[in-house]
Short mmCIF file of C-alpha atoms in Angstrom, two decimals:
data_model
loop_
_atom_site.label_atom_id
_atom_site.label_comp_id
_atom_site.label_asym_id
_atom_site.label_seq_id
_atom_site.Cartn_x
_atom_site.Cartn_y
_atom_site.Cartn_z
CA UNK K 10 -81.65 28.06 -37.70
CA UNK K 11 -79.73 24.86 -38.47
CA UNK K 12 -78.93 24.80 -42.21
CA UNK K 13 -78.83 20.98 -42.51
CA UNK K 14 -82.44 20.55 -43.59
CA UNK K 15 -83.80 24.08 -43.60
CA UNK K 16 -86.26 23.25 -46.41
CA UNK K 17 -86.95 19.64 -45.60
CA UNK K 18 -90.39 18.73 -44.27
CA UNK K 19 -90.91 16.08 -41.60
CA UNK K 20 -91.00 12.58 -43.11
CA UNK K 21 -89.22 9.25 -42.86
CA UNK K 22 -85.79 9.75 -41.27
CA UNK K 23 -82.90 7.58 -42.49
CA UNK K 24 -79.79 6.57 -40.60
CA UNK K 25 -77.73 8.50 -43.15
CA UNK K 26 -79.60 11.71 -42.37
CA UNK K 27 -79.23 11.16 -38.63
CA UNK K 28 -75.50 10.64 -39.16
CA UNK K 29 -75.26 14.12 -40.72
CA UNK K 30 -76.80 15.59 -37.58
CA UNK K 31 -74.32 13.65 -35.46
CA UNK K 32 -71.41 14.97 -37.55
CA UNK K 33 -72.72 18.52 -37.28
CA UNK K 34 -72.90 18.23 -33.48
CA UNK K 35 -69.41 16.71 -33.32
CA UNK K 36 -67.98 19.51 -35.47
CA UNK K 37 -68.88 22.34 -33.07
CA UNK K 38 -67.81 22.99 -29.50
CA UNK K 39 -70.43 25.71 -28.97
CA UNK K 40 -73.27 24.60 -26.74
CA UNK K 41 -75.77 27.00 -28.35
CA UNK K 42 -75.04 25.57 -31.79
CA UNK K 43 -75.47 22.00 -30.56
CA UNK K 44 -78.83 22.95 -29.05
CA UNK K 45 -79.87 24.59 -32.32
CA UNK K 46 -78.95 21.48 -34.30
CA UNK K 47 -80.91 19.26 -31.91
CA UNK K 48 -83.89 21.61 -32.22
CA UNK K 49 -83.92 21.11 -35.99
CA UNK K 50 -83.59 17.35 -35.55
CA UNK K 51 -86.55 17.31 -33.13
CA UNK K 52 -88.62 19.17 -35.74
CA UNK K 53 -87.96 16.48 -38.34
CA UNK K 54 -88.36 13.34 -36.24
CA UNK K 55 -91.70 11.56 -36.29
CA UNK K 56 -93.04 10.29 -32.96
CA UNK K 57 -92.18 6.67 -33.85
CA UNK K 58 -88.57 7.67 -34.63
CA UNK K 59 -87.82 9.56 -31.41
CA UNK K 60 -86.83 6.54 -29.30
CA UNK K 61 -84.25 5.10 -31.70
CA UNK K 62 -82.81 8.50 -32.68
CA UNK K 63 -82.11 9.43 -29.05
CA UNK K 64 -80.87 5.91 -28.27
CA UNK K 65 -78.29 6.23 -31.07
CA UNK K 66 -77.16 9.63 -29.76
CA UNK K 67 -76.83 8.49 -26.15
CA UNK K 68 -75.61 4.93 -26.76
CA UNK K 69 -78.35 3.42 -24.59
CA UNK K 70 -80.42 0.90 -26.54
CA UNK K 71 -83.44 -0.25 -24.47
CA UNK K 72 -83.02 -3.95 -25.21
CA UNK K 73 -81.16 -4.92 -22.04
CA UNK K 74 -77.94 -6.93 -22.11
CA UNK K 75 -77.22 -8.12 -25.68
CA UNK K 76 -74.07 -10.15 -25.00
CA UNK K 77 -72.13 -8.31 -27.70
CA UNK K 78 -68.46 -7.52 -27.19
CA UNK K 79 -65.68 -5.99 -29.30
CA UNK K 80 -64.63 -9.35 -30.79
CA UNK K 81 -68.19 -10.11 -31.94
CA UNK K 82 -68.54 -6.70 -33.57
CA UNK K 83 -65.14 -6.87 -35.26
CA UNK K 84 -66.01 -10.27 -36.75
CA UNK K 85 -69.44 -9.12 -37.96
CA UNK K 86 -67.99 -5.95 -39.51
CA UNK K 87 -65.26 -7.93 -41.28
CA UNK K 88 -67.76 -10.45 -42.68
CA UNK K 89 -70.22 -7.77 -43.82
CA UNK K 90 -67.80 -5.50 -45.73
CA UNK K 91 -70.52 -2.81 -45.15
CA UNK K 92 -71.48 -2.35 -48.78
CA UNK K 93 -74.86 -0.74 -48.27
CA UNK K 94 -75.66 2.10 -50.67
CA UNK K 95 -79.26 2.99 -49.76
CA UNK K 96 -79.53 4.01 -46.13
CA UNK K 97 -82.12 2.23 -44.03
CA UNK K 98 -84.87 4.09 -42.23
CA UNK K 99 -84.64 4.44 -38.46
CA UNK K 100 -87.74 2.26 -38.06
CA UNK K 101 -86.25 -0.53 -40.22
CA UNK K 102 -83.03 -0.40 -38.20
CA UNK K 103 -85.01 -0.53 -34.93
CA UNK K 104 -86.91 -3.62 -36.05
CA UNK K 105 -83.74 -5.38 -37.20
CA UNK K 106 -81.95 -4.71 -33.88
CA UNK K 107 -84.71 -5.97 -31.62
CA UNK K 108 -84.22 -9.73 -32.34
CA UNK K 109 -80.67 -9.47 -30.94
CA UNK K 110 -82.12 -9.31 -27.43
CA UNK K 111 -83.96 -12.62 -28.00
CA UNK K 112 -80.90 -14.67 -29.02
CA UNK K 113 -79.74 -17.02 -26.25
CA UNK K 114 -78.81 -20.62 -25.59
CA UNK K 115 -76.34 -22.93 -27.41
CA UNK K 116 -74.81 -21.37 -30.51
CA UNK K 117 -76.06 -17.91 -29.54
CA UNK K 118 -72.74 -16.20 -30.28
CA UNK K 119 -72.63 -17.52 -33.85
CA UNK K 120 -76.27 -16.46 -34.39
CA UNK K 121 -75.51 -12.97 -33.04
CA UNK K 122 -72.59 -12.61 -35.43
CA UNK K 123 -74.76 -13.79 -38.35
CA UNK K 124 -77.58 -11.38 -37.46
CA UNK K 125 -75.19 -8.44 -36.98
CA UNK K 126 -73.46 -9.25 -40.26
CA UNK K 127 -76.78 -9.03 -42.11
CA UNK K 128 -77.53 -5.66 -40.46
CA UNK K 129 -74.07 -4.24 -41.28
CA UNK K 130 -74.31 -5.40 -44.92
CA UNK K 131 -77.20 -3.00 -45.41
CA UNK K 132 -75.25 -0.04 -44.05
CA UNK K 133 -72.49 2.19 -45.36
CA UNK K 134 -69.18 1.78 -43.49
CA UNK K 135 -69.59 4.99 -41.44
CA UNK K 136 -73.14 3.99 -40.45
CA UNK K 137 -71.97 0.51 -39.43
CA UNK K 138 -69.12 1.96 -37.34
CA UNK K 139 -71.50 4.31 -35.52
CA UNK K 140 -73.89 1.44 -34.77
CA UNK K 141 -70.95 -0.62 -33.46
CA UNK K 142 -70.02 2.25 -31.10
CA UNK K 143 -73.60 2.36 -29.83
CA UNK K 144 -73.76 -1.40 -29.26
CA UNK K 145 -70.54 -1.19 -27.22
CA UNK K 146 -71.79 1.84 -25.27
CA UNK K 147 -68.79 3.87 -26.44
CA UNK K 148 -70.49 6.85 -28.04
CA UNK K 149 -68.39 10.05 -28.07
CA UNK K 150 -70.15 12.87 -29.92
CA UNK K 151 -70.07 15.84 -27.58
CA UNK K 152 -73.73 15.61 -26.59
CA UNK K 153 -74.67 13.96 -23.32
CA UNK K 154 -78.15 13.42 -21.90
CA UNK K 155 -78.09 16.72 -19.98
CA UNK K 156 -77.40 18.70 -23.17
CA UNK K 157 -80.21 16.89 -25.00
CA UNK K 158 -82.50 17.68 -22.06
CA UNK K 159 -81.53 21.37 -22.31
CA UNK K 160 -82.23 21.29 -26.05
CA UNK K 161 -85.71 19.87 -25.42
CA UNK K 162 -86.43 22.70 -22.97
CA UNK K 163 -85.18 25.42 -25.32
CA UNK K 164 -87.02 23.97 -28.33
CA UNK K 165 -90.41 23.55 -26.66
CA UNK K 166 -90.28 26.19 -23.90
CA UNK K 167 -90.46 23.71 -21.00
CA UNK K 168 -89.11 24.92 -17.60
CA UNK K 169 -85.72 23.44 -16.78
CA UNK K 170 -86.92 22.35 -13.32
CA UNK K 171 -89.73 20.23 -14.82
CA UNK K 172 -87.34 18.57 -17.26
CA UNK K 173 -84.71 17.84 -14.65
CA UNK K 174 -87.24 16.38 -12.22
CA UNK K 175 -88.76 14.13 -14.91
CA UNK K 176 -85.29 12.94 -15.92
CA UNK K 177 -84.27 12.16 -12.34
CA UNK K 178 -87.55 10.34 -11.76
CA UNK K 179 -86.46 7.94 -14.49
CA UNK K 180 -88.43 9.07 -17.54
CA UNK K 181 -86.50 8.17 -20.72
CA UNK K 182 -85.40 11.13 -22.85
CA UNK K 183 -87.66 9.89 -25.65
CA UNK K 184 -90.74 10.07 -23.43
CA UNK K 185 -89.74 13.50 -22.12
CA UNK K 186 -89.43 14.75 -25.72
CA UNK K 187 -92.80 13.30 -26.69
CA UNK K 188 -94.44 14.94 -23.66
CA UNK K 189 -92.70 18.24 -24.42
CA UNK K 190 -94.22 18.22 -27.91
CA UNK K 191 -97.62 18.35 -26.20
CA UNK K 192 -96.58 21.43 -24.22
CA UNK K 193 -95.85 20.06 -20.74
CA UNK K 194 -93.77 17.45 -18.91
CA UNK K 195 -95.25 15.76 -15.85
CA UNK K 196 -92.60 15.26 -13.15
CA UNK K 197 -93.53 12.67 -10.52
CA UNK K 198 -92.34 9.18 -9.53
CA UNK K 199 -94.20 6.38 -11.27
CA UNK K 200 -94.50 2.74 -10.27
CA UNK K 201 -92.34 0.54 -12.55
CA UNK K 202 -90.30 3.52 -13.80
CA UNK K 203 -87.07 3.34 -11.77
CA UNK K 204 -85.99 6.58 -10.07
CA UNK K 205 -82.35 7.60 -10.48
CA UNK K 206 -80.68 6.85 -7.14
CA UNK K 207 -79.64 9.53 -4.66
CA UNK K 208 -75.84 9.65 -4.37
CA UNK K 209 -73.37 10.33 -1.57
CA UNK K 210 -70.22 12.43 -1.26
CA UNK K 211 -67.15 10.68 0.16
CA UNK K 212 -65.78 11.77 3.53
CA UNK K 213 -62.28 10.91 4.80
CA UNK K 214 -63.52 9.83 8.24
CA UNK K 215 -66.06 10.26 11.03
CA UNK K 216 -64.63 13.62 12.17
CA UNK K 217 -64.85 15.09 8.67
CA UNK K 218 -68.42 13.78 8.31
CA UNK K 219 -69.39 15.41 11.63
CA UNK K 220 -67.88 18.71 10.46
CA UNK K 221 -69.74 18.47 7.13
CA UNK K 222 -73.08 17.78 8.79
CA UNK K 223 -72.66 20.52 11.40
CA UNK K 224 -75.31 20.68 14.11
CA UNK K 225 -77.98 18.82 12.11
CA UNK K 226 -79.41 15.49 13.25
CA UNK K 227 -77.69 12.62 11.45
CA UNK K 228 -78.44 8.92 11.02
CA UNK K 229 -75.37 6.64 10.74
CA UNK K 230 -75.96 3.44 8.76
CA UNK K 231 -73.87 0.44 7.76
CA UNK K 232 -72.61 0.80 4.20
CA UNK K 233 -72.96 -2.70 2.79
CA UNK K 234 -70.83 -4.21 0.02
CA UNK K 235 -73.91 -5.37 -1.85
CA UNK K 236 -76.00 -4.69 -4.91
CA UNK K 237 -78.15 -1.60 -4.53
CA UNK K 238 -81.68 -2.21 -5.74
CA UNK K 239 -84.99 -0.44 -6.15
CA UNK K 240 -88.13 -2.55 -5.93
CA UNK K 241 -91.55 -1.46 -7.23
CA UNK K 242 -94.85 -3.07 -6.25
CA UNK K 243 -98.38 -2.64 -7.56
CA UNK K 244 -100.72 -5.20 -6.01
CA UNK K 245 -99.23 -8.64 -6.72
CA UNK K 246 -96.90 -7.40 -9.44
CA UNK K 247 -93.33 -6.72 -8.27
CA UNK K 248 -90.37 -5.58 -10.35
CA UNK K 249 -86.77 -5.06 -9.25
CA UNK K 250 -84.22 -2.66 -10.79
CA UNK K 251 -80.47 -2.31 -10.32
CA UNK K 252 -78.72 0.96 -9.40
CA UNK K 253 -78.19 1.46 -13.15
CA UNK K 254 -81.99 1.23 -13.70
CA UNK K 255 -81.76 -2.19 -15.41
CA UNK K 256 -84.53 -4.66 -14.58
CA UNK K 257 -83.27 -7.71 -12.64
CA UNK K 258 -86.62 -9.10 -11.42
CA UNK K 259 -86.06 -12.58 -12.85
CA UNK K 260 -82.71 -12.93 -11.05
CA UNK K 261 -83.98 -12.26 -7.50
CA UNK K 262 -87.15 -14.30 -6.82
CA UNK K 263 -86.55 -14.27 -3.04
CA UNK K 264 -86.79 -10.46 -3.02
CA UNK K 265 -89.94 -10.51 -5.17
CA UNK K 266 -91.64 -12.98 -2.80
CA UNK K 267 -90.71 -10.97 0.29
CA UNK K 268 -91.95 -7.62 -1.08
CA UNK K 269 -95.23 -9.22 -2.21
CA UNK K 270 -95.96 -9.79 1.49
CA UNK K 271 -95.52 -6.09 2.33
CA UNK K 272 -98.30 -3.53 2.46
CA UNK K 273 -99.40 -1.07 1.11
CA UNK K 274 -100.36 -2.07 -2.44
CA UNK K 275 -98.21 0.50 -4.27
CA UNK K 276 -94.59 0.76 -3.15
CA UNK K 277 -91.12 1.88 -4.17
CA UNK K 278 -88.41 0.75 -1.75
CA UNK K 279 -84.62 0.97 -1.86
CA UNK K 280 -82.03 -1.28 -0.31
CA UNK K 281 -78.95 -3.46 -0.68
CA UNK K 282 -78.87 -7.15 -1.56
CA UNK K 283 -76.11 -9.18 0.09
CA UNK K 284 -75.16 -12.83 0.40
CA UNK K 285 -74.49 -13.98 3.97
CA UNK K 286 -72.09 -16.73 5.02
CA UNK K 287 -72.77 -19.41 7.64
CA UNK K 288 -71.94 -16.95 10.44
CA UNK K 289 -74.44 -14.40 9.11
CA UNK K 290 -71.74 -12.06 7.78
CA UNK K 291 -71.87 -10.57 4.27
CA UNK K 292 -69.73 -12.03 1.50
CA UNK K 293 -67.99 -9.63 -0.94
CA UNK K 294 -70.11 -8.54 -3.89
CA UNK K 295 -67.96 -10.49 -6.36
CA UNK K 296 -69.19 -13.77 -4.78
CA UNK K 297 -72.78 -13.27 -5.92
CA UNK K 298 -72.63 -10.77 -8.81
CA UNK K 299 -73.22 -13.62 -11.29
CA UNK K 300 -76.79 -13.83 -10.00
CA UNK K 301 -77.61 -10.64 -11.90
CA UNK K 302 -78.25 -11.12 -15.60
CA UNK K 303 -78.69 -14.88 -15.14
CA UNK K 304 -81.71 -16.18 -17.09
CA UNK K 305 -81.47 -19.92 -16.49
CA UNK K 306 -80.75 -22.02 -13.41
CA UNK K 307 -82.19 -19.42 -11.04
CA UNK K 308 -83.69 -21.99 -8.62
CA UNK K 309 -80.37 -23.82 -8.28
CA UNK K 310 -78.42 -20.55 -7.91
CA UNK K 311 -80.88 -19.42 -5.26
CA UNK K 312 -80.25 -22.56 -3.20
CA UNK K 313 -76.48 -22.31 -3.59
CA UNK K 314 -76.28 -18.57 -2.96
CA UNK K 315 -79.43 -17.11 -1.35
CA UNK K 316 -79.58 -13.33 -1.14
CA UNK K 317 -80.78 -11.22 1.80
CA UNK K 318 -82.19 -7.69 1.31
CA UNK K 319 -81.54 -4.81 3.73
CA UNK K 320 -83.91 -1.89 3.08
CA UNK K 321 -82.97 1.73 3.83
CA UNK K 322 -85.54 4.02 2.14
CA UNK K 323 -89.10 4.32 0.86
CA UNK K 324 -89.88 6.58 -2.12
CA UNK K 325 -93.54 5.67 -2.58
CA UNK K 326 -96.17 4.19 -0.25
CA UNK K 327 -99.55 4.63 -1.95
CA UNK K 328 -98.36 8.19 -2.52
CA UNK K 329 -94.99 9.73 -3.37
CA UNK K 330 -92.82 10.16 -0.25
CA UNK K 331 -89.74 11.35 -2.11
CA UNK K 332 -90.10 14.94 -0.85
CA UNK K 333 -90.61 13.92 2.81
CA UNK K 334 -87.65 14.39 5.19
CA UNK K 335 -85.68 11.19 5.83
CA UNK K 336 -86.92 11.03 9.42
CA UNK K 337 -90.52 10.75 8.20
CA UNK K 338 -89.63 8.28 5.43
CA UNK K 339 -87.91 6.05 7.98
CA UNK K 340 -91.05 5.97 10.16
CA UNK K 341 -93.05 4.80 7.13
CA UNK K 342 -90.34 2.25 6.27
CA UNK K 343 -90.47 0.89 9.84
CA UNK K 344 -94.21 0.24 9.45
CA UNK K 345 -93.64 -1.71 6.21
CA UNK K 346 -90.38 -3.67 6.59
CA UNK K 347 -89.59 -6.07 9.49
CA UNK K 348 -86.57 -5.14 11.63
CA UNK K 349 -84.36 -8.00 10.39
CA UNK K 350 -84.52 -6.60 6.86
CA UNK K 351 -83.57 -3.01 7.74
CA UNK K 352 -80.06 -1.52 7.61
CA UNK K 353 -78.38 -1.38 11.06
CA UNK K 354 -78.22 2.27 12.15
CA UNK K 355 -77.26 4.64 14.95
CA UNK K 356 -78.49 8.09 15.99
CA UNK K 357 -75.65 9.89 17.76
CA UNK K 358 -73.68 13.12 17.81
CA UNK K 359 -70.81 11.71 19.87
CA UNK K 360 -67.63 10.97 17.95
CA UNK K 361 -66.55 8.08 20.22
CA UNK K 362 -69.93 6.33 19.86
CA UNK K 363 -69.87 6.72 16.09
CA UNK K 364 -66.26 5.46 15.89
CA UNK K 365 -67.25 2.37 17.88
CA UNK K 366 -70.23 1.82 15.56
CA UNK K 367 -67.88 2.26 12.58
CA UNK K 368 -65.56 -0.44 13.96
CA UNK K 369 -68.53 -2.77 14.57
CA UNK K 370 -69.60 -2.27 10.95
CA UNK K 371 -66.14 -3.19 9.63
CA UNK K 372 -65.82 -6.22 11.93
CA UNK K 373 -69.22 -7.52 10.80
CA UNK K 374 -68.20 -7.16 7.14
CA UNK K 375 -69.70 -3.85 6.03
CA UNK K 376 -67.71 -1.48 3.78
CA UNK K 377 -68.04 1.44 6.16
CA UNK K 378 -70.72 3.93 7.20
CA UNK K 379 -73.26 6.22 5.58
CA UNK K 380 -74.11 9.55 7.24
CA UNK K 381 -77.57 10.88 6.30
CA UNK K 382 -79.27 14.10 7.33
CA UNK K 383 -82.63 13.35 8.92
CA UNK K 384 -84.16 16.58 7.60
CA UNK K 385 -83.22 15.86 3.97
CA UNK K 386 -85.62 14.90 1.17
CA UNK K 387 -84.65 12.22 -1.35
CA UNK K 388 -82.82 14.08 -4.13
CA UNK K 389 -82.98 11.68 -7.07
CA UNK K 390 -79.84 11.26 -9.16
CA UNK K 391 -77.92 13.99 -7.38
CA UNK K 392 -74.78 14.16 -5.22
CA UNK K 393 -75.58 17.18 -3.04
CA UNK K 394 -73.85 16.46 0.28
CA UNK K 395 -76.98 15.37 2.17
CA UNK K 396 -75.53 11.86 2.30
CA UNK K 397 -71.87 11.06 3.03
CA UNK K 398 -70.03 7.75 2.73
CA UNK K 399 -67.11 6.85 5.00
CA UNK K 400 -64.90 3.89 4.17
CA UNK K 401 -61.58 2.70 5.54
CA UNK K 402 -58.93 2.36 2.89
CA UNK K 403 -55.59 0.69 2.48
CA UNK K 404 -52.44 2.20 0.97
CA UNK K 405 -49.83 0.44 -1.13
CA UNK K 406 -47.00 1.56 -3.42
CA UNK K 407 -47.30 0.28 -7.01
CA UNK K 408 -45.34 0.72 -10.23
CA UNK K 409 -46.93 1.92 -13.45
CA UNK K 410 -46.12 -0.65 -16.17
CA UNK K 411 -48.46 0.60 -18.94
CA UNK K 412 -50.95 3.38 -19.63
CA UNK K 413 -53.90 4.00 -21.93
CA UNK K 414 -54.90 7.20 -23.69
CA UNK K 415 -57.86 8.95 -22.06
CA UNK K 416 -61.25 9.93 -23.44
CA UNK K 417 -63.42 13.01 -23.00
CA UNK K 418 -61.85 15.48 -20.57
CA UNK K 419 -58.73 13.30 -20.37
CA UNK K 420 -58.26 13.11 -24.13
CA UNK K 421 -54.62 13.71 -25.08
CA UNK K 422 -53.27 12.40 -21.76
CA UNK K 423 -52.08 8.96 -20.75
CA UNK K 424 -54.49 8.57 -17.89
CA UNK K 425 -55.52 4.96 -17.28
CA UNK K 426 -52.57 3.42 -15.50
CA UNK K 427 -51.77 -0.30 -15.25
CA UNK K 428 -50.52 -0.98 -11.72
CA UNK K 429 -48.19 -3.76 -10.61
CA UNK K 430 -46.35 -5.01 -7.51
CA UNK K 431 -43.18 -7.10 -7.23
CA UNK K 432 -43.08 -10.85 -6.68
CA UNK K 433 -41.40 -12.05 -3.49
CA UNK K 434 -37.78 -11.76 -4.71
CA UNK K 435 -38.50 -8.55 -6.69
CA UNK K 436 -37.51 -10.18 -9.97
CA UNK K 437 -40.91 -9.85 -11.69
CA UNK K 438 -43.77 -7.34 -11.72
CA UNK K 439 -47.33 -8.67 -11.37
CA UNK K 440 -50.34 -6.53 -12.47
CA UNK K 441 -52.99 -5.87 -9.80
CA UNK K 442 -55.37 -3.45 -11.53
CA UNK K 443 -55.86 -0.15 -13.33
CA UNK K 444 -56.99 3.33 -12.33
CA UNK K 445 -57.36 6.82 -13.80
CA UNK K 446 -58.57 8.40 -10.54
CA UNK K 447 -56.86 10.72 -8.11
CA UNK K 448 -54.66 13.04 -10.20
CA UNK K 449 -55.07 16.71 -11.11
CA UNK K 450 -54.88 17.99 -14.68
CA UNK K 451 -51.34 19.22 -14.03
CA UNK K 452 -50.35 15.78 -12.77
CA UNK K 453 -51.94 14.09 -15.79
CA UNK K 454 -49.89 16.36 -18.04
CA UNK K 455 -46.64 15.75 -16.13
CA UNK K 456 -47.07 11.99 -15.94
CA UNK K 457 -47.95 11.76 -19.65
CA UNK K 458 -44.63 13.38 -20.62
CA UNK K 459 -42.76 11.18 -18.18
CA UNK K 460 -44.38 7.95 -19.42
CA UNK K 461 -43.75 8.82 -23.08
CA UNK K 462 -40.07 9.15 -22.22
CA UNK K 463 -40.21 5.65 -20.66
CA UNK K 464 -42.10 4.00 -23.56
CA UNK K 465 -40.99 0.48 -24.51
CA UNK K 466 -43.65 -0.36 -27.11
CA UNK K 467 -47.28 0.27 -28.01
CA UNK K 468 -50.56 -1.64 -27.93
CA UNK K 469 -53.98 -0.58 -29.25
CA UNK K 470 -54.97 2.47 -27.20
CA UNK K 471 -51.84 2.75 -25.08
CA UNK K 472 -48.17 2.14 -24.35
CA UNK K 473 -45.99 -0.13 -22.21
CA UNK K 474 -43.30 1.61 -20.20
CA UNK K 475 -40.18 0.93 -18.18
CA UNK K 476 -41.33 0.53 -14.55
CA UNK K 477 -39.80 3.61 -12.96
CA UNK K 478 -42.77 5.63 -11.64
CA UNK K 479 -43.93 4.68 -8.13
CA UNK K 480 -47.41 5.76 -7.08
CA UNK K 481 -49.11 5.50 -3.70
CA UNK K 482 -52.48 3.84 -4.32
CA UNK K 483 -55.48 3.95 -1.99
CA UNK K 484 -58.04 1.15 -2.34
CA UNK K 485 -60.94 -0.30 -0.38
CA UNK K 486 -60.25 -4.01 -0.66
CA UNK K 487 -57.98 -6.72 -2.06
CA UNK K 488 -60.08 -9.06 -4.20
CA UNK K 489 -59.23 -12.48 -5.62
CA UNK K 490 -58.96 -12.17 -9.40
CA UNK K 491 -58.81 -14.84 -12.13
CA UNK K 492 -57.82 -12.09 -14.61
CA UNK K 493 -54.43 -11.07 -13.23
CA UNK K 494 -51.45 -13.48 -12.84
CA UNK K 495 -50.96 -12.06 -9.34
CA UNK K 496 -54.31 -13.60 -8.35
CA UNK K 497 -55.42 -10.29 -6.80
CA UNK K 498 -57.05 -7.03 -7.89
CA UNK K 499 -57.36 -3.70 -6.04
CA UNK K 500 -60.95 -2.56 -5.62
CA UNK K 501 -61.82 1.15 -6.07
CA UNK K 502 -58.17 2.05 -6.57
CA UNK K 503 -57.11 5.69 -6.84
CA UNK K 504 -53.71 7.37 -6.84
CA UNK K 505 -53.10 9.44 -3.72
CA UNK K 506 -49.68 10.74 -4.75
CA UNK K 507 -46.76 10.20 -7.08
CA UNK K 508 -43.81 8.92 -5.01
CA UNK K 509 -40.89 10.72 -6.65
CA UNK K 510 -39.06 10.09 -3.39
CA UNK K 511 -39.09 6.30 -3.88
CA UNK K 512 -37.08 4.07 -6.21
CA UNK K 513 -38.80 1.30 -8.21
CA UNK K 514 -37.35 -1.37 -5.91
CA UNK K 515 -39.20 0.22 -2.97
CA UNK K 516 -42.65 -0.61 -4.39
CA UNK K 517 -44.67 -3.19 -2.45
CA UNK K 518 -44.72 -6.93 -3.08
CA UNK K 519 -47.35 -9.58 -3.66
CA UNK K 520 -46.58 -10.82 -0.16
CA UNK K 521 -47.75 -7.44 1.20
CA UNK K 522 -51.04 -7.77 -0.70
CA UNK K 523 -51.48 -11.32 0.49
CA UNK K 524 -51.08 -10.13 4.09
CA UNK K 525 -53.79 -7.49 3.57
CA UNK K 526 -56.07 -10.07 1.97
CA UNK K 527 -55.66 -12.39 4.96
CA UNK K 528 -56.30 -9.44 7.32
CA UNK K 529 -59.60 -8.70 5.59
CA UNK K 530 -60.76 -12.28 6.12
CA UNK K 531 -59.57 -12.56 9.70
CA UNK K 532 -62.20 -10.26 11.22
CA UNK K 533 -64.04 -11.63 14.24
CA UNK K 534 -67.31 -13.21 13.02
CA UNK K 535 -70.56 -11.82 14.32
CA UNK K 536 -73.72 -13.92 14.24
CA UNK K 537 -75.87 -11.02 13.10
CA UNK K 538 -75.67 -7.26 12.64
CA UNK K 539 -76.33 -5.21 15.77
CA UNK K 540 -79.71 -3.47 15.64
#
């Protein structure tokens, strides 16, 4: 039994008490001990404290986007001096945080700082620092959502399968805990509770995807460079959620109006939102991403940049369809959604046909292909190999000019690398992005030692180095970027190998990137996607 509050009876929980539980969980690496500590915490929390306690542990406050960044928090902390001596209750803290989500309009940043300052003044320094971590979404305490879920199951004797299914169907941890206290957890999709999206494994190409899928029937779909969405409908009420389960209904009125016209009355559909140019080809995601999160000027933005949905799955149609095989779900989808709003697809087992379809997808402006088993159910929130994604990628040699210290599994290694290419006469290096992906643990360890030997100076969280390490970088696209002096950024960059065989002067140039950028935008326009 956890010794923290062995004799304490359930009552009002303070932030100071919750902090002791956090410290206890941070101080042990043993999973069984963490679960035991959570079990004691669950015993002490009142029902009306569960939501905020778990939000503080997971760093996911349910207020939506608050518009708070590191600079705002630093200023509020400095102004507050955090002199609180009597810890606030969790309920008081909850009520004081909620108004932050309502602050908008002219002068909103100053009002946020003022409101945060007042909150921090009531807290001890350690409490204020923890709250700042939560507001930034940078909580590191050795207890993720899956561990908390396991602790709920162990504490209340709920089968792991029921808990996992409820979690993947989008139930918040707080609601799962409250249900578990009553002795059972109901696991089924619910309208207006977004389901965690099914995920895909990457495949290097069509041939590898065919090998992975074996002799099973496969549907090949365009993989669009859009915003994945999930739309829920109950009668006239329609709500739209992003792939990260955040509600974006207000930002996409054209999607709401379209889905209102669909039958049946209760629906959950999935798809991709894209913006099309005058030739009917999709624009890159960066051209319309500002639509999401926008609260004012929606009508004007809609006229300037209308969005088109392409639907690819149905999870609910007056009854849950999530367990149906894809082939059956697609038949239902075809009865609901008009052809022009469905993802272009191909049924084939012939490599040459699929390769041709792949090329058509790229020429039209898609990112690549998806391969989906027709006999597969929808496995919410999981990456189980039933779906594969195939994308072409470019290769370029970059120099590492700086690196940041890693977090979590990468703690202790320099593992977020700042990448740069030469200008035209190779007299100056121009940053084009960052990545921590692609290396093994052994490579992380080797490159950390090498970069430390090349260190020029330090900056908060990392070091600048002499540009001597060349890395071959794979990426999906060259994007225009206002952030980098080069004017470009590499999208989905990952290191394929460390080029110890190349000298720094052999790294690529900005001219090479510019050529790739022009190549991307020189594809033959198509009036519409092939059906």
